[in-house]
Amino acid sequence: SVTWNSHNPVWGDIIGQGDSDTINGWKTVDATNAVQEWVNGRPNYGILFESDERPDQGNQRVYHSREQANKPYLVVDYTVYEDNCAPWANIGDLNAWSPATFTVSWSGEDCGSGGNPPSGIDHYDVQRSENNSDWHDWKMHTTDTSAAFGGNNNVTYWFRVRAVDKAGNIGVYSTSKSTRVDTVPPTATITPLPEYTQSSSFLVSWSGSDTQSGVASYEVQFREAGGSWGTRTYPASQTSDWATGAEDGKTYEFRVRAIDNAGNYSAWSQTSTTKVQDPFSTIRPFSSPIVNGSSFQVNWVGYTTTTITQFDIKYRVAGGAWTDWQSFPGTTTFATFDAATEIPGWDPNGTALIEFEVRAIDQTPPPESFTGIPEAGIVADPGGNMEVQAYFPIIFQTGQ
């Protein structure tokens, strides 16, 4: 047997739904959507009432009717409004250039007539055209107000829309709006920086190009080597900026990418790196830790981003006070030190440890600073008081 609880017919789309309480008496629900479908000529089969009808749970649905006139029936209460005013619709503004996938939006408004309220927009019809050719249906009979569109490179797409209200009035198609698709990303390059710089401020520059929509902006990233990237955005018209606050001894990295007017991003450019380095110099290690005499050759080396103009060298004896030795031209990297003439009260039969430190001066102030830490030393033993039994190798290890 077929009962309300066991019969499950195949129903169409749900036009509208709502809830009602379980108190006896007349029930009122909003059936506007269902009635509108009838007016529009769309067939449907009325309204279905559903409830929990499990007898074992004490639930059942009962329609009381002892007289024919009181049998259950559906009453539709409605008011007729006259609406002869067609709605209008517009396509939302589009950018001159768009990426491969972009959003098209539209909106509309209905109008009433004879002092009656408007019936309201029922749906929209949206059409498209490629390169201003024939129109083609795209989104028809839709209640949406936006949709994603996928286009091909260098093609101009046009869109127009019309609205249809609930009274069946059809608006005219709107003014069309267009956008051109650019799927090719731009390119960007950062100008290489010098390996070293002495300044705490230096200019970073970059460039980019885009053959279609053009470059709209740049994103420049910067960091201290090994740190996290920071980002600044610049308009297409600006292709350089000053990096400030750089610290001596630190390495800085920069890279750039371009964004075109369609919203396409280039890949990040190669990284440009520079190290802030004041003039640097050091005394080279002596080939032998002991010399049997009072004179010996001192060698040094210097590094700078410009040109070293002068080396200043100091020495000390047996860990004593530092004494100026000489200043040498920037092209000179060795000289002979004669303890007998340089050190007051030198004992030609004695033995002494002599240590050295050098500083470089280049064309850009400030000069390298003396640290007071010896960079190399040698034992002068003119009297032959020391006898070397063996040499032990010196092993340098970094990273600890």
Short mmCIF file of C-alpha atoms in Angstrom, two decimals:
data_model
loop_
_atom_site.label_atom_id
_atom_site.label_comp_id
_atom_site.label_asym_id
_atom_site.label_seq_id
_atom_site.Cartn_x
_atom_site.Cartn_y
_atom_site.Cartn_z
CA SER A 1 0.00 0.00 0.00
CA VAL A 2 1.07 3.58 -0.60
CA THR A 3 1.09 5.93 2.35
CA TRP A 4 2.32 9.45 2.89
CA ASN A 5 5.26 8.00 4.75
CA SER A 6 6.32 5.42 2.15
CA HIS A 7 5.65 7.17 -1.15
CA ASN A 8 8.72 9.00 -2.48
CA PRO A 9 7.87 10.52 -5.87
CA VAL A 10 10.49 12.13 -8.10
CA TRP A 11 10.12 15.85 -7.55
CA GLY A 12 11.47 18.69 -9.63
CA ASP A 13 13.49 21.70 -8.48
CA ILE A 14 12.71 23.22 -5.10
CA ILE A 15 11.14 26.59 -5.82
CA GLY A 16 10.87 27.65 -2.21
CA GLN A 17 10.52 26.14 1.22
CA GLY A 18 9.58 27.14 4.76
CA ASP A 19 8.45 25.85 8.15
CA SER A 20 5.11 25.83 9.90
CA ASP A 21 4.14 25.13 13.51
CA THR A 22 2.07 22.09 14.58
CA ILE A 23 -0.87 23.94 16.13
CA ASN A 24 -4.28 23.12 14.67
CA GLY A 25 -5.76 25.68 12.31
CA TRP A 26 -4.99 27.53 9.10
CA LYS A 27 -1.35 27.86 8.13
CA THR A 28 0.12 30.67 6.05
CA VAL A 29 3.33 30.35 4.04
CA ASP A 30 4.96 32.52 1.40
CA ALA A 31 4.22 30.97 -2.01
CA THR A 32 5.34 33.92 -4.15
CA ASN A 33 8.04 31.99 -5.99
CA ALA A 34 5.77 29.10 -6.80
CA VAL A 35 3.00 31.35 -8.05
CA GLN A 36 5.45 33.36 -10.15
CA GLU A 37 6.50 30.16 -11.87
CA TRP A 38 2.88 29.45 -12.72
CA VAL A 39 2.49 32.96 -14.14
CA ASN A 40 5.62 32.51 -16.24
CA GLY A 41 4.18 29.29 -17.63
CA ARG A 42 6.58 26.89 -15.98
CA PRO A 43 4.68 23.72 -15.00
CA ASN A 44 4.87 22.44 -11.45
CA TYR A 45 2.72 20.35 -9.22
CA GLY A 46 1.80 22.59 -6.36
CA ILE A 47 3.01 22.39 -2.80
CA LEU A 48 4.05 19.37 -0.78
CA PHE A 49 3.65 19.29 3.00
CA GLU A 50 6.19 17.07 4.76
CA SER A 51 6.42 16.12 8.40
CA ASP A 52 7.61 13.45 10.79
CA GLU A 53 4.90 10.80 10.44
CA ARG A 54 6.36 7.86 12.35
CA PRO A 55 3.46 6.35 14.35
CA ASP A 56 5.86 4.56 16.70
CA GLN A 57 7.09 8.00 17.75
CA GLY A 58 3.55 9.24 18.32
CA ASN A 59 3.70 11.48 15.25
CA GLN A 60 1.06 11.66 12.53
CA ARG A 61 -0.51 14.15 10.20
CA VAL A 62 -4.30 14.44 10.31
CA TYR A 63 -6.64 16.51 8.19
CA HIS A 64 -10.02 16.72 9.93
CA SER A 65 -12.94 16.83 7.48
CA ARG A 66 -16.44 15.64 8.29
CA GLU A 67 -18.18 17.74 5.68
CA GLN A 68 -17.37 18.11 2.00
CA ALA A 69 -17.14 21.86 2.36
CA ASN A 70 -14.50 21.55 5.06
CA LYS A 71 -12.11 19.22 3.25
CA PRO A 72 -8.46 20.31 3.18
CA TYR A 73 -7.67 22.59 0.28
CA LEU A 74 -5.04 25.10 -0.81
CA VAL A 75 -5.93 28.78 -0.85
CA VAL A 76 -3.64 31.16 -2.76
CA ASP A 77 -4.02 34.77 -1.67
CA TYR A 78 -2.47 37.24 -4.07
CA THR A 79 -2.57 40.85 -5.17
CA VAL A 80 -2.26 41.87 -8.81
CA TYR A 81 0.23 44.67 -9.51
CA GLU A 82 0.62 46.23 -12.91
CA ASP A 83 4.26 46.32 -14.01
CA ASN A 84 4.86 47.40 -17.57
CA CYS A 85 8.28 48.94 -16.91
CA ALA A 86 11.25 46.99 -18.24
CA PRO A 87 14.30 46.75 -15.97
CA TRP A 88 17.75 48.05 -16.87
CA ALA A 89 21.17 46.46 -16.40
CA ASN A 90 24.82 47.42 -16.75
CA ILE A 91 28.14 45.62 -17.06
CA GLY A 92 30.59 46.58 -14.31
CA ASP A 93 33.68 48.53 -15.31
CA LEU A 94 36.47 46.41 -16.77
CA ASN A 95 40.17 47.16 -16.76
CA ALA A 96 41.74 48.05 -20.08
CA TRP A 97 43.88 44.91 -19.71
CA SER A 98 43.07 41.65 -17.92
CA PRO A 99 44.94 38.40 -17.16
CA ALA A 100 43.98 35.03 -18.62
CA THR A 101 41.12 34.66 -16.11
CA PHE A 102 39.18 37.66 -14.88
CA THR A 103 35.81 38.48 -13.32
CA VAL A 104 32.92 40.08 -15.18
CA SER A 105 30.20 41.63 -13.01
CA TRP A 106 26.82 43.15 -13.73
CA SER A 107 23.89 44.71 -11.91
CA GLY A 108 20.40 45.94 -12.61
CA GLU A 109 17.31 47.59 -11.22
CA ASP A 110 13.60 47.19 -11.92
CA CYS A 111 10.99 49.91 -12.05
CA GLY A 112 7.27 49.81 -11.31
CA SER A 113 4.43 51.48 -13.20
CA GLY A 114 1.17 53.18 -12.28
CA GLY A 115 2.40 53.88 -8.77
CA ASN A 116 2.85 50.15 -8.14
CA PRO A 117 6.09 48.70 -6.76
CA PRO A 118 8.40 46.91 -9.21
CA SER A 119 8.05 43.18 -9.54
CA GLY A 120 11.82 42.75 -9.20
CA ILE A 121 14.49 41.31 -11.44
CA ASP A 122 14.02 37.65 -12.21
CA HIS A 123 17.20 36.93 -14.16
CA TYR A 124 19.92 38.31 -16.43
CA ASP A 125 21.10 37.45 -19.94
CA VAL A 126 24.81 38.13 -20.57
CA GLN A 127 26.45 38.01 -24.00
CA ARG A 128 30.06 38.27 -25.15
CA SER A 129 31.90 39.17 -28.33
CA GLU A 130 35.49 38.65 -29.44
CA ASN A 131 37.27 41.57 -31.07
CA ASN A 132 33.90 43.33 -31.50
CA SER A 133 32.50 40.62 -33.80
CA ASP A 134 29.16 38.77 -33.51
CA TRP A 135 27.50 38.44 -30.11
CA HIS A 136 27.31 35.03 -28.44
CA ASP A 137 25.26 33.93 -25.44
CA TRP A 138 27.41 33.43 -22.35
CA LYS A 139 25.37 33.49 -19.12
CA MET A 140 21.67 33.22 -19.93
CA HIS A 141 18.72 33.14 -17.51
CA THR A 142 21.14 33.54 -14.60
CA THR A 143 20.50 35.01 -11.19
CA ASP A 144 24.23 35.48 -10.59
CA THR A 145 25.72 38.96 -10.75
CA SER A 146 29.31 37.97 -11.60
CA ALA A 147 31.27 35.15 -13.18
CA ALA A 148 34.86 34.25 -14.05
CA PHE A 149 35.84 34.38 -17.72
CA GLY A 150 38.85 32.77 -19.35
CA GLY A 151 40.32 34.45 -22.42
CA ASN A 152 43.11 34.09 -24.94
CA ASN A 153 46.17 36.29 -25.24
CA ASN A 154 45.87 39.56 -27.17
CA VAL A 155 42.11 39.15 -27.75
CA THR A 156 39.68 41.94 -26.84
CA TYR A 157 36.44 40.72 -25.26
CA TRP A 158 33.21 42.73 -25.15
CA PHE A 159 30.29 42.08 -22.78
CA ARG A 160 26.70 43.29 -22.53
CA VAL A 161 23.73 42.38 -20.31
CA ARG A 162 19.97 42.71 -20.12
CA ALA A 163 17.56 42.08 -17.25
CA VAL A 164 14.15 40.38 -17.19
CA ASP A 165 11.76 41.16 -14.34
CA LYS A 166 9.23 38.93 -12.62
CA ALA A 167 6.41 40.42 -14.70
CA GLY A 168 8.13 39.23 -17.85
CA ASN A 169 9.35 42.64 -19.01
CA ILE A 170 12.60 42.31 -20.97
CA GLY A 171 15.10 45.15 -20.81
CA VAL A 172 17.32 46.21 -23.67
CA TYR A 173 20.94 45.12 -23.80
CA SER A 174 23.26 47.50 -22.04
CA THR A 175 26.16 49.47 -23.45
CA SER A 176 28.98 47.01 -24.02
CA LYS A 177 32.27 47.16 -22.14
CA SER A 178 35.55 45.57 -23.13
CA THR A 179 38.91 44.38 -21.90
CA ARG A 180 41.98 43.04 -23.67
CA VAL A 181 43.67 39.88 -22.42
CA ASP A 182 47.40 39.76 -21.72
CA THR A 183 48.67 36.36 -20.59
CA VAL A 184 52.40 37.02 -21.06
CA PRO A 185 54.21 38.10 -17.86
CA PRO A 186 56.69 40.99 -17.91
CA THR A 187 60.43 40.70 -17.33
CA ALA A 188 62.55 42.43 -14.69
CA THR A 189 66.28 42.83 -14.11
CA ILE A 190 68.21 44.35 -11.23
CA THR A 191 71.43 46.19 -11.97
CA PRO A 192 74.45 44.35 -10.50
CA LEU A 193 76.01 46.07 -7.49
CA PRO A 194 79.76 46.28 -6.88
CA GLU A 195 81.14 43.41 -4.84
CA TYR A 196 82.16 45.86 -2.11
CA THR A 197 81.10 49.34 -1.07
CA GLN A 198 82.36 51.61 1.70
CA SER A 199 79.26 53.76 1.97
CA SER A 200 76.33 53.15 4.30
CA SER A 201 74.11 54.51 1.50
CA PHE A 202 74.20 53.29 -2.08
CA LEU A 203 71.92 53.37 -5.12
CA VAL A 204 69.98 50.28 -6.18
CA SER A 205 68.51 50.34 -9.69
CA TRP A 206 66.39 48.00 -11.80
CA SER A 207 64.52 47.81 -15.11
CA GLY A 208 61.64 45.92 -16.69
CA SER A 209 59.63 45.54 -19.87
CA ASP A 210 56.29 44.24 -21.10
CA THR A 211 55.40 44.07 -24.79
CA GLN A 212 51.61 44.27 -24.37
CA SER A 213 49.88 45.91 -21.41
CA GLY A 214 53.08 47.51 -20.10
CA VAL A 215 54.72 47.49 -16.67
CA ALA A 216 52.47 48.87 -13.93
CA SER A 217 54.73 48.55 -10.88
CA TYR A 218 57.79 46.87 -9.37
CA GLU A 219 58.31 44.95 -6.16
CA VAL A 220 61.86 45.21 -4.82
CA GLN A 221 63.00 42.88 -2.07
CA PHE A 222 66.03 43.39 0.16
CA ARG A 223 67.66 41.63 3.09
CA GLU A 224 70.84 41.21 5.03
CA ALA A 225 72.41 38.02 3.71
CA GLY A 226 70.70 35.00 5.25
CA GLY A 227 67.84 37.03 6.74
CA SER A 228 64.20 37.45 5.80
CA TRP A 229 63.15 39.41 2.72
CA GLY A 230 61.52 42.83 3.07
CA THR A 231 59.45 44.25 0.20
CA ARG A 232 58.82 47.73 -1.21
CA THR A 233 56.53 48.59 -4.12
CA TYR A 234 57.43 51.23 -6.70
CA PRO A 235 55.50 52.71 -9.65
CA ALA A 236 56.66 51.89 -13.16
CA SER A 237 58.14 55.38 -13.44
CA GLN A 238 60.63 54.75 -10.61
CA THR A 239 63.52 52.42 -11.36
CA SER A 240 65.99 53.23 -8.58
CA ASP A 241 66.16 54.04 -4.88
CA TRP A 242 68.78 54.60 -2.21
CA ALA A 243 69.56 51.89 0.31
CA THR A 244 70.47 53.57 3.59
CA GLY A 245 71.70 52.50 7.01
CA ALA A 246 74.00 49.76 5.73
CA GLU A 247 76.55 48.58 8.30
CA ASP A 248 80.23 47.84 7.86
CA GLY A 249 81.06 44.18 7.41
CA LYS A 250 77.52 43.15 6.41
CA THR A 251 76.37 41.78 3.06
CA TYR A 252 73.10 42.94 1.48
CA GLU A 253 71.01 41.30 -1.24
CA PHE A 254 68.42 42.76 -3.61
CA ARG A 255 66.02 41.36 -6.23
CA VAL A 256 63.06 42.68 -8.24
CA ARG A 257 59.95 41.53 -10.07
CA ALA A 258 57.56 43.44 -12.33
CA ILE A 259 53.75 43.49 -12.44
CA ASP A 260 52.08 44.47 -15.70
CA ASN A 261 48.79 46.30 -16.22
CA ALA A 262 46.96 43.00 -16.65
CA GLY A 263 48.11 41.79 -13.21
CA ASN A 264 50.70 39.29 -14.46
CA TYR A 265 53.84 38.88 -12.29
CA SER A 266 57.33 38.26 -13.60
CA ALA A 267 59.67 35.81 -11.92
CA TRP A 268 62.06 37.23 -9.34
CA SER A 269 65.24 38.52 -10.94
CA GLN A 270 68.71 37.31 -10.14
CA THR A 271 70.01 38.52 -6.77
CA SER A 272 72.36 41.51 -6.69
CA THR A 273 74.76 41.47 -3.73
CA THR A 274 77.16 43.94 -2.16
CA LYS A 275 79.19 43.98 1.05
CA VAL A 276 79.87 47.13 3.04
CA GLN A 277 83.60 47.03 3.64
CA ASP A 278 85.86 49.83 4.85
CA PRO A 279 89.49 49.69 3.66
CA PHE A 280 91.09 46.51 4.96
CA SER A 281 94.71 45.51 5.25
CA THR A 282 96.87 43.02 7.12
CA ILE A 283 100.51 42.08 7.70
CA ARG A 284 101.37 38.87 5.91
CA PRO A 285 102.73 36.04 8.09
CA PHE A 286 106.52 35.80 8.23
CA SER A 287 108.00 32.83 6.43
CA SER A 288 110.02 31.96 9.55
CA PRO A 289 109.16 32.84 13.16
CA ILE A 290 112.84 33.64 13.94
CA VAL A 291 115.43 35.67 12.11
CA ASN A 292 119.13 35.56 13.06
CA GLY A 293 119.75 39.25 12.58
CA SER A 294 118.38 42.71 13.22
CA SER A 295 116.78 43.36 9.81
CA PHE A 296 114.10 41.49 7.93
CA GLN A 297 111.40 42.10 5.30
CA VAL A 298 107.83 42.99 6.30
CA ASN A 299 105.05 42.25 3.75
CA TRP A 300 101.46 43.46 3.78
CA VAL A 301 98.34 43.51 1.58
CA GLY A 302 95.31 45.81 1.34
CA TYR A 303 91.75 45.65 -0.03
CA THR A 304 89.43 48.51 -0.94
CA THR A 305 86.61 49.44 -3.31
CA THR A 306 88.53 52.41 -4.69
CA THR A 307 92.31 52.98 -4.60
CA ILE A 308 94.56 52.69 -1.55
CA THR A 309 96.65 55.83 -1.29
CA GLN A 310 98.68 55.05 1.83
CA PHE A 311 99.64 52.35 4.33
CA ASP A 312 100.51 53.23 7.95
CA ILE A 313 102.43 50.61 9.95
CA LYS A 314 103.04 50.37 13.69
CA TYR A 315 105.22 47.97 15.68
CA ARG A 316 105.77 46.99 19.29
CA VAL A 317 108.53 45.13 21.12
CA ALA A 318 107.84 42.34 23.61
CA GLY A 319 104.19 43.36 24.05
CA GLY A 320 105.02 46.97 24.90
CA ALA A 321 103.54 50.20 23.61
CA TRP A 322 102.85 50.64 19.90
CA THR A 323 105.23 52.85 17.93
CA ASP A 324 104.73 54.38 14.48
CA TRP A 325 107.12 52.87 11.98
CA GLN A 326 106.47 54.49 8.60
CA SER A 327 103.81 55.54 6.10
CA PHE A 328 104.13 53.98 2.64
CA PRO A 329 102.51 54.76 -0.72
CA GLY A 330 99.45 52.69 -1.59
CA THR A 331 101.40 50.86 -4.29
CA THR A 332 104.07 49.63 -1.84
CA THR A 333 103.45 46.27 -0.17
CA PHE A 334 106.80 45.44 1.48
CA ALA A 335 109.77 47.10 3.20
CA THR A 336 112.83 46.18 5.27
CA PHE A 337 112.64 46.71 9.02
CA ASP A 338 116.01 47.30 10.72
CA ALA A 339 115.65 46.91 14.47
CA ALA A 340 119.07 48.41 15.09
CA THR A 341 118.01 51.75 13.62
CA GLU A 342 114.28 51.73 14.39
CA ILE A 343 114.27 50.59 18.03
CA PRO A 344 116.00 52.86 20.54
CA GLY A 345 118.47 51.03 22.77
CA TRP A 346 118.48 47.94 20.61
CA ASP A 347 120.79 45.20 21.96
CA PRO A 348 122.69 43.68 19.01
CA ASN A 349 123.30 40.57 21.10
CA GLY A 350 119.80 40.32 22.51
CA THR A 351 116.57 38.64 21.49
CA ALA A 352 113.15 40.30 21.10
CA LEU A 353 109.64 39.61 19.74
CA ILE A 354 108.63 42.35 17.30
CA GLU A 355 104.96 42.57 16.24
CA PHE A 356 103.28 44.66 13.52
CA GLU A 357 99.90 46.10 12.54
CA VAL A 358 98.99 47.97 9.32
CA ARG A 359 96.09 50.20 8.30
CA ALA A 360 95.01 51.29 4.82
CA ILE A 361 93.84 54.72 3.69
CA ASP A 362 91.97 55.06 0.41
CA GLN A 363 90.31 57.83 -1.59
CA THR A 364 87.06 57.62 0.37
CA PRO A 365 87.03 58.53 4.10
CA PRO A 366 87.16 57.21 6.72
CA PRO A 367 90.47 55.28 6.87
CA GLU A 368 90.80 51.83 8.35
CA SER A 369 91.19 51.94 12.12
CA PHE A 370 94.07 50.50 14.12
CA THR A 371 92.81 47.79 16.49
CA GLY A 372 95.85 47.40 18.74
CA ILE A 373 95.93 43.69 17.92
CA PRO A 374 99.14 42.42 16.27
CA GLU A 375 98.64 40.88 12.84
CA ALA A 376 102.02 39.15 12.57
CA GLY A 377 105.20 38.90 14.60
CA ILE A 378 108.78 37.67 14.38
CA VAL A 379 111.59 37.00 16.87
CA ALA A 380 114.76 38.95 16.04
CA ASP A 381 117.80 37.06 17.43
CA PRO A 382 120.96 38.77 16.17
CA GLY A 383 123.04 37.23 18.94
CA GLY A 384 122.04 33.67 17.99
CA ASN A 385 120.69 32.99 21.45
CA MET A 386 117.87 30.73 20.27
CA GLU A 387 118.20 27.32 18.69
CA VAL A 388 115.14 25.93 16.93
CA GLN A 389 114.63 22.26 17.64
CA ALA A 390 111.45 21.73 15.65
CA TYR A 391 108.62 23.59 13.96
CA PHE A 392 104.99 22.72 14.63
CA PRO A 393 102.44 23.38 11.90
CA ILE A 394 99.75 25.99 12.51
CA ILE A 395 96.32 24.72 11.48
CA PHE A 396 93.57 27.28 10.88
CA GLN A 397 89.97 26.19 11.26
CA THR A 398 86.93 28.37 10.55
CA GLY A 399 83.30 28.04 11.46
CA GLN A 400 83.74 27.57 15.23
#
